[in-house]
Structure formats: C-alpha cells, structure tokens
C-alpha cells in the first residue's frame, strides 16, 4: 500500500484554502518547500519555553533570527532628515532583555505607530529580524513580532503547550507563520512511510517516523524532542550513506586499465633527481595511490592535507606512474593563475624529464603541456596535437580541458585540484574522455574532519597528509582591531615596510575588486537608511592599493591582482611578484590556493571578518613558504565581543587546519558544507550535525554498506528506495553517478 502521495501533494493547489497561495509561493521560492512532505521535514531550529527568555548575548551577525524576550523600555525620537526636513522624522527605539543581555530594536517613519502602541514595557513577544551593528551595538531594524499574550486556547492550539518551536525562517515569512502552516498539515504525518528497515529501527530503539514527526513539531516534553531528533538524525545519516554505498558498489563493478609504473622509468628517474627526501606521510599516501592505480577498477581517492604539506608532489608522482605505464594524466585547476602556477612548478621539478622529444630532454622524458582558455590559437593547436598523439604525457589546464575538441590518446588519470570549485558535470566530462573510466584523484587543501569526509565524500577513499615538509617556517597570526585600536593598523603597515626592507615581500588581501561591476552604489541596489548607517561596503583592492601607494607604503612597488584582469596581465603581475620585482601585491582571493612565492613573508587581510575560517587559513598558507618566518595580520572593525572576532581569534590561535575546520563547522550550519559537495537545495542536513554525530554517521555507514551488499537494488526495501528517490531526485541521481 503506497501512502506517500498525501505527503507529495503540492503546497500550492490542494491546500489553497489552508495555506493561501501567497504563503505557499514564499515557501517555495525562499525555503524550497514544495510539498506537504517538505513542510513536515522543515524542523524547528530550537525551542523556547514560555516561561523563559532567549540568550541575546549569542546572536549571530547578519543572520535572520527569532528571539523571545521582554520589552524593557521604548522611546520615540523625532529628527530632521532629507525626507522630513522640519524635524518630523520619527524613530522608535525599543530595548528588549532576557535577563542576561539586551538588544535594541529600531523602527522608522510610518512603521513606528503600531509597535509604539503594542510594545510597552513588560510585554513579552517573539521578534524576528536580521542582526546588524549600529553604533557598535547589536540591533534588529524593523523586526516582525508576535505578542505572546498567554491566551490559553492559543497557546495549546498554536504552540503545543509550553515549548514554542522556532523554525528556520526568512525575512518574508516569520517563524510563527511557518509554525501555524505546519500545525495545519501535521495530521498527514501519520501517512509517512518509514525508510529504516524494521530490524535496524527496533535494534536501535528508534521511534517510528510518524511519531518522530509529531514529536519534533509538537513536543510536550524535552524527552519528546530528544526521541524525535535521535530518530530523524538516523534517517538523514542512513539514507545518505545508502546513496554513497550504492555508488561505491557500482564503481567497484566498473572496468579500468591497471597502471603499474615501469621499474626503471620516469618515476624512478624523477625520484633520483629530488633534492630532498619525501616525508613519511608523502611516502605512505603515494603507496596507497599506487596500490589503487594497479587495480582493474577505477581509483576514487580524496587527497587532503594541510596548506603546504606537499600534495602537488604526491599528485605529480601519481601522474608520472601513469605515464610510465603508457597512459596520460590530466590535472584540472580552478583558475588560470593556478593552472599556470602548477605548470611552471611541475616543469621546474621535472627539469629535462619534462622535455620529451626535445633536444636536451632525458631518455625517459615526456611532454608537459598547459591548456587554458586564453591561449593563442597556434599554441592551443600545438597542445591539442600533443594530447591526441600521446606525445604529451601530462596536461595541466582549466575547464578548457573539458571542451569537445580536446581528445586524449589514452587518458589514465584525472587529478582534480581544489575539488569544491568544480561542478560535477565538469569532472564527468573530463572522465568521459578516457577509453575506459580513468582513475580519479581529488585534492583539497581545506582540511576536512573525518566525519565530513565520510558524509560528503563517502564514496571516495581518503588519504591525509598531516606532516609539513622540513624547512617550512612557522606563521605568527594576530588580530588587528582597527576600530578599537587604530594605532595597531598603523603598526601593521610599518611591519610590512620592515619585511620589505629585510628583502621580503607582502600580500594585502581585500574582499572586493572595486571597479564598477562590483560597486554597490552603481549596481542599482537600493539600500534602506538603516543599512547605509550600519554597514559600509567591503574594502576593495583598487581603493586600498591607491591609499597605500599614496600613504603608509609610499615609495614601495605596489601592484594589484584580481579575477577580472586579462589573463596575460595576471600572469605578468604574478611573474614580477615571483621574481621579487614587486614589493607588495594587493589582491582578491585569486591568490587563495596554490600561489607559491617563498620570499613573501607577510600578509595583511583587510575586513578579515568577511572571509570564512577555511578561506583565512588558505590565504595565510601563502606566507611562510620559505626559510623566513611568516606573519599574517587579520584586520577587522568588528567589536570585541562579536562572534566574528571570536572566529578570527580562533584562526590566530592555531595553525592546525583540521582543528580550524572543526571550529568552522561548529559555527556554521552544515548545509554549507554539503552544499559544496552535493548539488540541489534539499540535501542540506537538517538535524544531523556532522561534527557532533560522528558515531551515528560511522554506524550508519556500516549498516548502509551491509544493506547494499545484500541487496544493491533495494528490491526488498521499497520504503528505503522511496526515501532515496526523494533525496536523489533526477538531477542528484546523475550527480552521484558522475561523482
């Protein structure tokens, strides 16, 4: 008996009388909720108790929040402005409190009348809005609110007793409106089909799915919430792990050409040339890769490691092994700057071994070609010919490698650098160029905690490089609070001058370019007066470079680098910087990965709070690459107690990328993590926290592997198959198949 259709009903038509077309439209467009089932799986983010108030001290900046609090005082101010020149402008400031912290609400213009009447001292309400900073204090501008009047009938009906569910909401639809819509469709939860096999559910003492849905949306006790969350976490972990286990199973059935390096070939000659010894980690990971390459089904391996741990060296040795075995290897880089950098460093490392077919080339040599979108026609034709004939054993390129014209003689290995920047279709198109599926090595320099790797890349075997090569220098990192202590910023520029005087170079990184295209003033976006007051646009490369040249870095050679420059200009700037002709490079995050200038020892990151933790860690890895110690200064105007400052403090306090990625994940929602690896809005985990729920993920992986081994098509588990189809709608099914 198939009971799913009740949950598959679209929110827009059948429930018109219940939800109203406007609400259904907002749910579809802003929350991705299209069916009754989607709405039932939109779980509360947390719960408030009627008798308690929210912690206002921990509010996240720039996020939409719902708080339950009490009005402490309300003041109406009049002021003169362009629109009300005779002092008739009105602003209502309301202070709300939860006993431990205070938060300011502000209403302007005609919007002051209703709250002025309703938000009297002592009133309790739910407030929803976006947290911003004004005059160095947190505030909500024009929040929506719902008074909590304690009407007995309403509290039972709408909020189900003492626990008030607070839902992930948007500016267009407040939490309490979502709550009311969910109460309307809650009876259909009885018809939810349970994806967990009975033996698994009973063996682990988990409640049935309909009961879990009722308890998460209408809990009577905290134990109800616990029961529901334990059950729903298992659903998410198990269904995702089944998808990944099916993919591993399918991959194991594919044929591939085993690639074993020749005993005295290119790899042996390359190793003999190395002026240093590989670290134990590099040797261990290389062995894992060589074992995979020797099998007759395709390798799928994730190589992750610290910034500067020598991943490129490991990848190059894998490519040389494949060339030795008669195949070709392709390395896909996300940007032209990085592709050129990789090409240059690989040719340097190989020396005469990269000069196959040329005078002076070694006996075992091959050709290493570069292929990017901006190459001249003649150079491009030459490179394409070398690939087709097999003359070039190694090709390094951007997405230009994927174009139809590009044909390989015998593609044996694809290395994808900086995995999260490539769409699946791009990787798939490159893999489709092999006569049989080539082996795949995916590299990322953003260290990923084990649990995330199991959840996001669960179909890949993982190798970790956690040792830094000898001779790498330590990097000192400091937060520079520009607003609290302006003299710290002046000192930062002095430090940059000192580094240059000592013969070194520096980077200055900004979040924005600063030309017309990314200038908010010219992009036609209208901003409210509150927005204007609280937030200046992020600092821009062109402005900062100009100010530095005329001001604190006058007399030094300063150049700019950003993504919208012509590729030849970018390459010329990088060459001058690498050669030491430029003292200071003011850049956007185009330098985030792979850029290797050992003489650059200092980095100043402007508006550092506008970057993510892993991005800051990546950027910082550009300094300290030589024998001199590195210095990274994180400049911010955020107040000391703000979460942004705590985040920067965490980055400054440790150089351990794995530790930082855990901190990063604990502070962000997991959806961001999965969003990079899985396409589609609905894969985001709702209740499973990949860091906290390590045990559940590991157990779910074991259970899923066992289920798939016995029944790869899930013929005996139709409900699980249905849940899998819902997770992997057609687009995502293809996504997982492409990997």
XYZ file of C-alpha atoms in Angstrom:
739
model
C 0.000 0.000 0.000
C 1.661 3.224 -1.143
C 0.861 6.012 1.287
C 3.364 8.587 0.025
C 1.086 10.671 -2.235
C -0.510 12.535 0.715
C 2.960 13.880 1.549
C 3.704 14.584 -2.114
C 0.748 16.945 -2.500
C 1.990 20.338 -3.692
C 1.544 23.121 -1.126
C 0.228 25.465 -3.787
C -3.011 23.864 -5.005
C -4.819 21.478 -2.660
C -4.098 23.468 0.477
C -5.020 26.809 -1.053
C -7.766 27.253 1.498
C -5.390 26.313 4.315
C -2.053 27.957 3.466
C -3.112 30.569 0.987
C -1.332 30.972 -2.363
C 0.897 33.825 -1.129
C 2.311 31.754 1.775
C 2.802 28.708 -0.491
C 4.671 30.907 -3.013
C 7.047 32.310 -0.363
C 7.674 28.786 0.986
C 8.565 27.547 -2.494
C 10.753 30.489 -3.508
C 12.546 31.261 -0.242
C 12.645 27.966 1.652
C 12.487 25.401 -1.184
C 9.379 23.806 0.377
C 7.125 22.494 -2.406
C 5.130 19.611 -0.918
C 3.404 18.679 2.336
C 6.308 16.281 2.982
C 8.867 19.087 2.518
C 6.973 21.184 5.059
C 6.832 18.328 7.591
C 10.592 17.906 7.196
C 11.211 21.623 7.884
C 12.189 21.083 11.510
C 12.390 23.654 14.325
C 15.884 25.079 14.793
C 15.308 25.223 18.567
C 12.531 25.629 21.140
C 11.660 28.398 23.583
C 9.819 27.824 26.810
C 7.050 30.259 27.536
C 8.439 30.935 30.987
C 11.988 31.506 29.771
C 13.726 34.048 27.592
C 16.368 33.702 24.892
C 20.103 34.290 25.242
C 20.590 37.574 23.466
C 24.332 37.504 24.068
C 24.994 34.822 21.400
C 23.179 36.306 18.409
C 24.959 35.719 15.082
C 25.720 38.791 12.938
C 23.981 39.167 9.581
C 21.640 36.266 10.211
C 17.893 36.145 10.394
C 16.965 35.261 13.987
C 13.835 34.774 16.080
C 14.061 35.668 19.772
C 11.598 35.500 22.628
C 12.151 38.419 25.007
C 10.578 41.082 27.185
C 10.365 44.809 26.441
C 12.485 46.782 28.950
C 11.780 50.268 27.579
C 10.606 52.091 24.458
C 11.485 55.639 23.367
C 10.159 57.665 20.451
C 12.607 60.186 18.940
C 11.975 62.867 16.340
C 14.702 64.034 13.964
C 15.230 66.069 10.808
C 16.149 64.255 7.575
C 16.024 64.794 3.817
C 12.511 63.361 3.731
C 11.310 65.184 6.857
C 13.305 68.454 6.950
C 11.242 70.096 9.708
C 12.177 67.589 12.391
C 9.125 65.428 11.708
C 11.053 62.184 11.129
C 10.267 59.555 13.772
C 12.365 56.722 15.158
C 11.184 54.272 17.803
C 13.911 52.565 19.846
C 12.796 49.574 21.894
C 15.164 47.733 24.233
C 14.360 44.073 24.868
C 16.003 41.900 27.511
C 16.324 38.296 28.553
C 17.873 38.984 31.951
C 21.392 38.271 30.685
C 21.636 40.550 27.666
C 19.903 43.439 25.940
C 19.113 44.059 22.294
C 17.932 47.202 20.583
C 15.033 47.210 18.111
C 14.568 50.193 15.830
C 11.538 51.268 13.751
C 11.439 54.245 11.362
C 8.853 56.512 9.741
C 5.276 55.301 9.455
C 6.391 51.922 10.810
C 6.603 53.296 14.370
C 2.880 53.650 15.114
C 1.803 50.038 15.700
C 4.854 48.963 17.780
C 4.662 52.217 19.752
C 1.160 51.218 20.889
C 1.872 47.494 21.396
C 5.462 47.162 22.652
C 5.004 48.546 26.140
C 7.496 47.777 28.932
C 6.839 44.317 30.384
C 5.313 42.932 27.152
C 6.608 39.549 26.001
C 6.828 38.754 22.327
C 8.645 36.834 19.627
C 10.778 39.119 17.453
C 12.217 38.168 14.063
C 14.740 40.147 12.031
C 18.314 40.393 10.762
C 21.010 41.110 13.326
C 23.148 44.124 12.435
C 25.514 46.504 14.211
C 24.778 50.194 14.698
C 26.944 52.442 16.878
C 28.825 49.291 17.901
C 25.712 47.722 19.394
C 23.693 44.794 18.063
C 20.241 45.695 16.801
C 17.269 44.461 14.770
C 15.877 47.045 12.340
C 12.111 46.821 11.670
C 11.696 43.337 13.158
C 8.427 41.468 12.692
C 6.939 40.464 16.032
C 4.156 38.381 17.541
C 2.926 39.194 21.057
C 2.779 36.283 23.489
C -0.423 37.078 25.293
C -0.731 33.764 27.084
C -4.267 33.202 25.795
C -4.805 29.594 26.983
C -6.588 28.435 23.828
C -3.982 29.931 21.505
C -1.065 28.522 23.445
C -2.399 24.960 23.260
C -3.501 25.257 19.638
C -0.608 27.107 18.111
C 2.374 26.402 20.296
C 1.502 22.993 21.714
C 1.927 23.681 25.376
C 4.982 25.219 26.928
C 7.553 24.565 24.187
C 7.499 27.082 21.321
C 9.182 25.738 18.160
C 11.395 28.334 16.443
C 11.691 27.492 12.731
C 14.365 28.481 10.214
C 12.632 31.494 8.658
C 13.158 34.246 6.117
C 12.506 37.971 6.064
C 9.330 37.235 4.095
C 7.924 34.527 6.373
C 8.342 34.580 10.144
C 8.844 31.501 12.287
C 5.397 31.675 13.862
C 3.657 31.722 10.461
C 5.615 28.627 9.416
C 4.600 27.011 12.720
C 0.915 27.636 12.022
C 1.224 26.162 8.490
C 2.935 23.044 9.880
C 0.206 22.552 12.512
C -2.275 22.544 9.604
C -0.567 19.681 7.743
C 0.631 17.744 10.818
C -2.210 15.141 10.684
C -0.763 13.820 7.379
C 2.415 12.799 9.267
C 0.570 9.558 10.125
C 0.930 8.590 6.466
C 4.722 8.964 6.307
C 6.395 5.777 5.022
C 9.301 4.636 7.198
C 12.606 4.302 5.281
C 14.504 2.477 8.046
C 14.420 -1.340 7.866
C 12.405 -2.662 10.866
C 15.339 -4.689 12.201
C 17.556 -1.603 12.252
C 14.890 0.615 13.879
C 13.946 -1.911 16.547
C 17.541 -2.935 17.167
C 18.466 0.663 17.949
C 15.300 1.516 19.861
C 14.227 4.300 17.486
C 10.623 5.599 17.355
C 8.613 5.166 14.096
C 8.793 8.064 11.611
C 5.162 9.358 12.032
C 5.719 9.555 15.807
C 9.058 11.349 15.314
C 7.420 13.978 13.068
C 4.641 14.625 15.606
C 7.119 14.888 18.461
C 9.508 17.264 16.701
C 6.764 19.732 15.733
C 4.518 19.396 18.794
C 6.634 18.228 21.725
C 5.122 18.081 25.196
C 8.423 17.453 26.956
C 12.124 17.782 26.225
C 12.270 13.963 26.094
C 9.883 14.084 23.093
C 12.327 16.359 21.272
C 15.220 14.030 22.111
C 13.340 10.940 20.806
C 12.393 12.731 17.599
C 15.861 14.116 16.927
C 17.604 10.761 17.538
C 15.280 9.123 15.052
C 15.478 11.854 12.377
C 19.278 12.003 12.628
C 19.402 8.295 11.825
C 17.160 8.836 8.790
C 19.444 11.504 7.392
C 22.669 9.621 8.085
C 21.383 6.269 6.856
C 19.700 7.387 3.623
C 22.744 9.479 2.641
C 25.134 6.617 3.455
C 22.997 4.177 1.431
C 23.282 6.533 -1.552
C 27.071 6.649 -1.141
C 27.350 2.880 -0.504
C 25.400 2.162 -3.722
C 27.782 4.412 -5.543
C 30.867 2.671 -4.128
C 29.282 -0.663 -5.061
C 28.607 0.496 -8.644
C 32.130 1.916 -9.016
C 33.648 -1.366 -7.916
C 31.902 -3.047 -10.877
C 33.416 -0.663 -13.492
C 36.455 -1.790 -15.503
C 39.653 0.284 -15.609
C 43.123 -0.241 -17.026
C 45.588 -1.097 -14.228
C 48.542 1.318 -14.333
C 51.789 -0.011 -12.861
C 54.927 2.137 -13.219
C 57.832 0.645 -15.197
C 60.662 -0.433 -12.857
C 63.352 1.902 -14.260
C 61.140 4.507 -15.865
C 60.141 8.115 -15.465
C 59.133 7.857 -11.795
C 62.462 6.302 -10.773
C 64.362 8.989 -12.724
C 62.255 11.730 -11.120
C 62.772 10.418 -7.572
C 66.533 10.243 -8.202
C 66.553 13.982 -9.085
C 64.754 15.153 -5.941
C 66.992 17.385 -3.803
C 65.110 16.368 -0.636
C 63.564 13.297 0.957
C 59.821 12.791 0.821
C 58.102 12.963 4.216
C 56.832 9.687 5.733
C 53.296 10.947 5.030
C 54.054 11.548 1.340
C 55.556 8.069 1.015
C 52.592 6.428 2.793
C 49.987 8.256 0.688
C 51.917 7.532 -2.535
C 51.848 3.808 -1.686
C 48.047 3.952 -1.152
C 47.639 5.649 -4.552
C 49.975 3.249 -6.392
C 48.082 0.254 -4.936
C 44.810 1.741 -6.235
C 46.252 2.513 -9.670
C 47.345 -1.119 -10.026
C 43.769 -2.485 -9.684
C 41.356 -3.135 -12.559
C 38.573 -0.856 -11.322
C 38.844 2.937 -11.147
C 40.552 4.573 -8.175
C 38.387 7.179 -6.424
C 40.599 8.810 -3.845
C 40.438 12.080 -1.925
C 43.853 13.516 -1.043
C 43.582 16.154 1.617
C 46.244 17.860 3.606
C 47.446 20.971 5.246
C 48.362 24.030 3.253
C 51.904 23.312 2.054
C 52.006 19.633 3.022
C 53.234 18.635 -0.440
C 50.045 17.387 -2.117
C 51.260 18.558 -5.556
C 54.375 16.389 -5.197
C 52.241 13.318 -4.383
C 49.893 14.052 -7.318
C 52.839 14.538 -9.691
C 54.350 11.176 -8.694
C 50.962 9.519 -9.378
C 50.840 11.198 -12.801
C 54.389 10.049 -13.602
C 53.481 6.465 -12.610
C 50.567 6.517 -15.098
C 52.771 7.974 -17.870
C 55.300 5.213 -17.109
C 52.525 2.675 -17.632
C 51.777 4.114 -21.087
C 48.834 6.357 -20.154
C 48.253 10.108 -19.902
C 47.389 12.214 -16.862
C 45.339 15.420 -16.728
C 45.299 17.915 -13.884
C 42.283 20.205 -13.661
C 42.832 23.520 -11.824
C 40.070 26.017 -10.932
C 41.754 29.227 -12.210
C 44.220 30.213 -14.923
C 46.581 31.670 -12.309
C 46.670 28.308 -10.558
C 46.958 26.266 -13.777
C 49.937 28.404 -14.897
C 51.495 28.141 -11.432
C 51.122 24.332 -11.381
C 52.541 24.056 -14.911
C 55.517 26.217 -14.032
C 56.331 24.376 -10.792
C 55.857 20.878 -12.314
C 58.132 21.703 -15.274
C 60.727 23.084 -12.819
C 60.523 19.977 -10.598
C 60.892 17.645 -13.599
C 63.662 19.534 -15.402
C 64.844 17.653 -18.508
C 62.261 14.912 -17.762
C 59.605 17.382 -18.972
C 61.326 17.857 -22.338
C 60.203 14.711 -24.161
C 61.015 14.802 -27.887
C 63.153 17.939 -27.448
C 66.921 18.435 -27.646
C 68.346 18.007 -24.170
C 65.340 16.013 -22.998
C 66.133 12.940 -20.918
C 65.684 9.440 -22.332
C 62.560 8.685 -20.255
C 61.152 12.219 -20.668
C 57.596 13.153 -21.578
C 55.970 16.454 -22.566
C 54.076 18.586 -20.045
C 51.573 20.884 -21.764
C 49.367 23.719 -20.499
C 45.865 24.264 -21.874
C 43.812 27.313 -20.844
C 41.016 29.299 -22.452
C 43.118 32.380 -23.138
C 45.972 30.698 -25.053
C 46.723 31.872 -28.587
C 45.369 29.728 -31.454
C 48.782 28.379 -32.542
C 49.896 27.354 -29.037
C 46.493 25.758 -28.457
C 46.635 23.777 -31.720
C 50.068 22.531 -30.761
C 48.927 21.445 -27.288
C 45.850 19.647 -28.690
C 48.003 17.772 -31.186
C 50.417 16.652 -28.428
C 47.444 15.262 -26.463
C 45.912 13.396 -29.416
C 49.193 11.756 -30.431
C 50.136 10.891 -26.852
C 53.332 12.950 -27.162
C 52.254 14.862 -24.032
C 52.025 12.541 -21.036
C 50.867 15.274 -18.673
C 48.437 18.131 -19.323
C 47.547 20.848 -16.845
C 44.608 23.077 -17.563
C 41.432 24.848 -16.561
C 37.930 23.864 -17.683
C 39.293 24.407 -21.253
C 40.378 20.738 -20.945
C 36.734 19.684 -20.993
C 35.835 21.141 -24.386
C 34.762 18.724 -27.130
C 37.831 19.461 -29.263
C 40.168 18.082 -26.606
C 40.996 14.431 -27.304
C 43.434 12.191 -25.469
C 45.487 9.318 -26.804
C 44.904 7.257 -23.623
C 43.686 9.142 -20.525
C 44.588 7.085 -17.453
C 44.358 9.506 -14.501
C 42.423 12.675 -13.741
C 43.670 14.847 -10.858
C 41.169 17.486 -9.741
C 42.688 20.291 -7.671
C 40.513 22.191 -5.189
C 37.561 19.852 -5.531
C 34.887 22.213 -4.212
C 35.344 24.663 -7.054
C 34.336 22.239 -9.797
C 30.860 21.302 -10.871
C 30.195 17.608 -11.218
C 29.416 17.959 -14.930
C 32.913 19.353 -15.477
C 34.634 16.425 -13.770
C 32.353 13.977 -15.534
C 33.086 15.470 -18.962
C 36.827 15.072 -18.369
C 36.446 11.497 -17.130
C 34.373 10.728 -20.237
C 37.465 11.362 -22.375
C 39.080 8.059 -21.381
C 38.593 4.894 -23.463
C 37.727 3.244 -20.149
C 36.924 5.160 -16.941
C 40.211 6.765 -15.820
C 41.415 6.704 -12.232
C 40.413 9.802 -10.230
C 42.411 11.666 -7.590
C 40.650 14.599 -5.955
C 42.799 17.082 -3.984
C 41.684 19.646 -1.462
C 43.784 21.973 0.661
C 40.895 22.686 3.023
C 41.396 20.071 5.717
C 38.136 18.187 6.258
C 37.321 16.468 9.565
C 36.890 12.702 9.180
C 33.135 12.827 9.698
C 32.635 15.411 6.979
C 34.772 13.365 4.616
C 32.569 10.341 5.408
C 29.381 12.323 4.816
C 30.352 14.416 1.839
C 32.945 12.281 0.091
C 31.735 8.954 1.451
C 32.245 7.324 -1.920
C 35.948 8.242 -2.012
C 38.769 6.568 -0.130
C 40.574 9.251 1.865
C 44.317 9.879 2.239
C 45.537 12.539 4.651
C 48.869 14.410 4.618
C 49.267 15.900 8.064
C 53.035 16.498 8.147
C 54.673 19.647 6.823
C 57.892 19.165 4.827
C 61.122 20.089 6.612
C 62.206 23.699 6.215
C 58.711 25.233 6.310
C 58.591 28.185 8.691
C 56.075 28.930 11.421
C 53.468 31.647 10.762
C 52.546 34.110 13.511
C 48.944 35.363 13.236
C 47.441 38.362 15.035
C 44.051 40.091 15.027
C 44.329 43.851 14.346
C 41.244 45.609 15.810
C 41.260 48.678 13.528
C 38.230 50.372 15.142
C 39.229 49.807 18.804
C 42.951 50.471 18.285
C 43.719 52.459 15.102
C 47.426 52.630 16.051
C 47.567 48.823 15.632
C 46.720 49.286 11.942
C 49.478 51.905 11.531
C 51.869 49.443 13.141
C 50.710 46.749 10.672
C 51.835 48.883 7.722
C 55.149 49.562 9.495
C 55.654 45.800 9.823
C 55.038 45.409 6.059
C 57.722 48.069 5.376
C 60.142 46.275 7.741
C 59.633 42.972 5.889
C 60.330 44.708 2.548
C 63.423 46.408 3.989
C 64.655 42.959 5.021
C 64.408 41.851 1.384
C 60.999 40.146 1.618
C 57.561 40.744 0.046
C 53.977 41.035 1.251
C 50.369 40.396 0.227
C 47.409 42.629 1.112
C 44.071 40.856 0.577
C 40.687 42.604 0.168
C 37.190 41.133 -0.273
C 36.240 43.222 -3.311
C 37.805 44.477 -6.584
C 36.334 47.989 -6.519
C 35.573 48.568 -10.186
C 32.089 49.438 -11.490
C 30.822 45.878 -11.732
C 31.023 45.118 -8.047
C 30.318 48.601 -6.732
C 27.026 48.503 -4.768
C 26.488 52.242 -5.362
C 26.349 51.590 -9.105
C 24.607 48.242 -9.140
C 21.192 49.788 -8.696
C 20.517 48.016 -5.394
C 18.585 50.370 -3.152
C 19.598 50.307 0.486
C 17.450 51.294 3.430
C 18.734 54.149 5.620
C 19.441 51.644 8.415
C 21.561 49.532 6.057
C 23.527 52.593 4.995
C 24.121 53.558 8.596
C 25.213 50.199 9.898
C 27.288 48.808 7.067
C 29.924 50.142 4.747
C 30.749 48.086 1.664
C 33.731 45.710 1.990
C 37.142 47.222 1.277
C 38.253 46.996 -2.340
C 41.603 46.160 -3.965
C 41.759 49.232 -6.231
C 40.906 51.692 -3.410
C 43.250 50.109 -0.864
C 46.148 49.915 -3.362
C 45.652 53.595 -4.147
C 45.578 54.612 -0.462
C 48.660 52.526 0.374
C 50.686 53.899 -2.541
C 49.920 57.477 -1.521
C 50.106 56.808 2.211
C 51.775 54.248 4.503
C 53.552 52.280 1.720
C 54.665 55.271 -0.337
C 57.866 54.553 -2.231
C 57.343 50.763 -2.366
C 56.442 48.997 -5.608
C 52.754 48.052 -5.165
C 50.761 46.100 -7.803
C 47.197 44.763 -7.954
C 45.858 41.319 -8.954
C 42.193 40.332 -9.326
C 39.970 37.977 -11.302
C 38.726 40.442 -13.900
C 42.174 41.325 -15.264
C 43.224 39.973 -18.665
C 44.950 36.562 -18.196
C 48.207 37.837 -19.736
C 48.224 40.792 -17.327
C 47.577 38.461 -14.377
C 50.419 36.216 -15.446
C 52.769 39.196 -15.892
C 51.892 40.535 -12.403
C 52.496 37.091 -10.847
C 55.802 36.716 -12.691
C 57.031 40.123 -11.458
C 55.958 39.281 -7.908
C 57.588 35.825 -8.061
C 60.798 37.414 -9.408
C 60.819 39.859 -6.465
C 60.350 42.957 -8.648
C 57.109 43.899 -6.818
C 57.230 44.554 -3.063
C 53.531 44.367 -2.208
C 50.724 42.596 -4.064
C 47.210 43.895 -3.291
C 44.845 41.102 -4.371
C 41.453 39.462 -4.016
C 41.222 35.783 -3.086
C 42.624 34.775 -6.509
C 45.809 34.081 -4.529
C 43.957 31.764 -2.130
C 45.252 28.469 -3.454
C 48.443 27.210 -4.992
C 50.292 30.509 -5.312
C 53.841 29.797 -4.172
C 56.271 32.686 -3.608
C 58.729 31.611 -0.868
C 60.060 35.165 -0.469
C 56.618 36.538 0.550
C 56.616 36.613 4.350
C 53.795 38.971 5.367
C 50.077 39.091 4.659
C 47.548 41.719 5.765
C 43.912 40.627 5.311
C 41.566 43.631 5.268
C 37.985 43.144 6.562
C 39.088 39.677 7.644
C 35.672 39.104 9.265
C 34.157 38.943 5.764
C 36.037 35.709 4.975
C 35.306 32.177 6.180
C 37.626 30.346 8.567
C 38.934 27.882 5.976
C 39.433 30.699 3.471
C 41.535 32.647 6.003
C 43.575 29.516 6.691
C 44.101 29.021 2.943
C 45.160 32.631 2.433
C 47.537 32.526 5.377
C 49.213 29.468 3.826
C 50.632 31.734 1.102
C 53.268 33.107 3.534
C 55.990 31.308 5.491
C 56.721 29.087 2.466
C 60.463 29.740 2.592
C 63.045 29.722 5.371
C 61.956 33.078 6.913
C 59.034 33.088 9.404
C 55.628 34.229 8.140
C 53.329 36.906 9.557
C 49.577 37.138 8.998
C 47.588 40.168 10.262
C 43.790 39.895 10.360
C 42.359 43.424 10.214
C 38.765 43.916 11.418
C 36.448 46.642 12.675
C 34.162 44.199 14.480
C 33.572 44.782 18.228
C 35.487 42.589 20.649
C 32.536 40.504 21.895
C 31.174 39.721 18.415
C 31.192 36.130 17.062
C 33.214 37.414 14.077
C 36.026 38.479 16.409
C 35.908 35.128 18.207
C 36.206 33.409 14.837
C 39.272 35.497 13.952
C 40.715 34.783 17.394
C 40.369 31.055 16.664
C 42.211 31.428 13.344
C 45.003 33.407 15.019
C 45.354 30.853 17.823
C 46.082 27.707 15.787
C 47.804 26.653 12.554
C 46.080 23.251 12.604
C 43.709 23.240 9.624
C 41.797 20.200 10.897
C 41.137 21.925 14.212
C 40.037 25.085 12.370
C 37.702 23.196 10.082
C 36.013 21.716 13.164
C 35.599 25.216 14.664
C 34.317 26.471 11.326
C 31.741 23.703 11.115
C 30.570 24.166 14.671
C 29.924 27.832 13.914
C 28.263 27.393 10.523
C 25.302 25.314 9.525
C 26.252 22.011 7.961
C 24.195 22.804 4.892
C 27.058 24.998 3.759
C 29.392 22.035 3.844
C 27.103 19.691 1.985
C 26.132 22.475 -0.365
C 29.633 22.437 -1.804
C 29.621 18.748 -2.444
C 26.058 17.895 -3.253
C 24.003 19.781 -5.756
C 20.397 20.679 -5.022
C 18.921 22.653 -2.179
C 17.401 19.773 -0.295
C 20.492 17.767 0.615
C 21.384 20.095 3.443
C 21.318 18.162 6.669
C 18.576 19.380 8.954
C 19.160 17.609 12.263
C 22.389 15.693 11.715
C 25.440 17.673 12.844
C 28.453 16.117 11.164
C 30.864 17.027 13.941
C 28.672 16.113 16.908
C 27.129 12.990 15.402
C 30.341 11.252 14.437
C 29.171 7.980 15.974
C 25.808 7.912 14.172
C 27.492 8.612 10.813
C 30.052 5.828 11.311
C 27.350 3.339 12.420
C 25.015 4.376 9.585
C 27.848 3.826 7.112
C 28.357 0.266 8.387
C 24.623 -0.514 8.304
C 24.281 1.007 4.815
C 27.251 -0.938 3.435
C 25.778 -4.197 4.777
C 22.295 -3.453 3.355
C 23.694 -2.580 -0.104
C 25.989 -5.629 -0.172
C 22.943 -7.907 0.351
C 20.509 -6.025 -1.884
C 22.168 -3.421 -4.185
C 18.869 -2.505 -5.895
C 16.981 -2.326 -2.547
C 14.238 -4.526 -4.018
C 13.318 -5.870 -0.579
C 13.186 -2.356 0.944
C 10.693 -0.316 -1.127
C 10.270 2.369 1.557
C 14.040 2.972 1.653
C 14.073 3.116 -2.162
C 11.312 5.776 -1.996
C 13.300 7.832 0.540
C 16.376 7.519 -1.659
C 14.440 8.720 -4.694
C 13.263 11.733 -2.681
C 16.849 12.536 -1.655
C 18.189 11.899 -5.141
C 15.730 13.474 -7.467
C 16.858 13.036 -11.052
C 19.418 15.826 -11.028
C 21.082 14.483 -7.894
C 20.940 10.863 -9.010
C 23.019 11.940 -12.013
C 25.183 13.963 -9.673
C 26.052 10.937 -7.584
C 26.609 8.784 -10.649
C 29.015 11.348 -12.048
C 30.887 11.958 -8.808
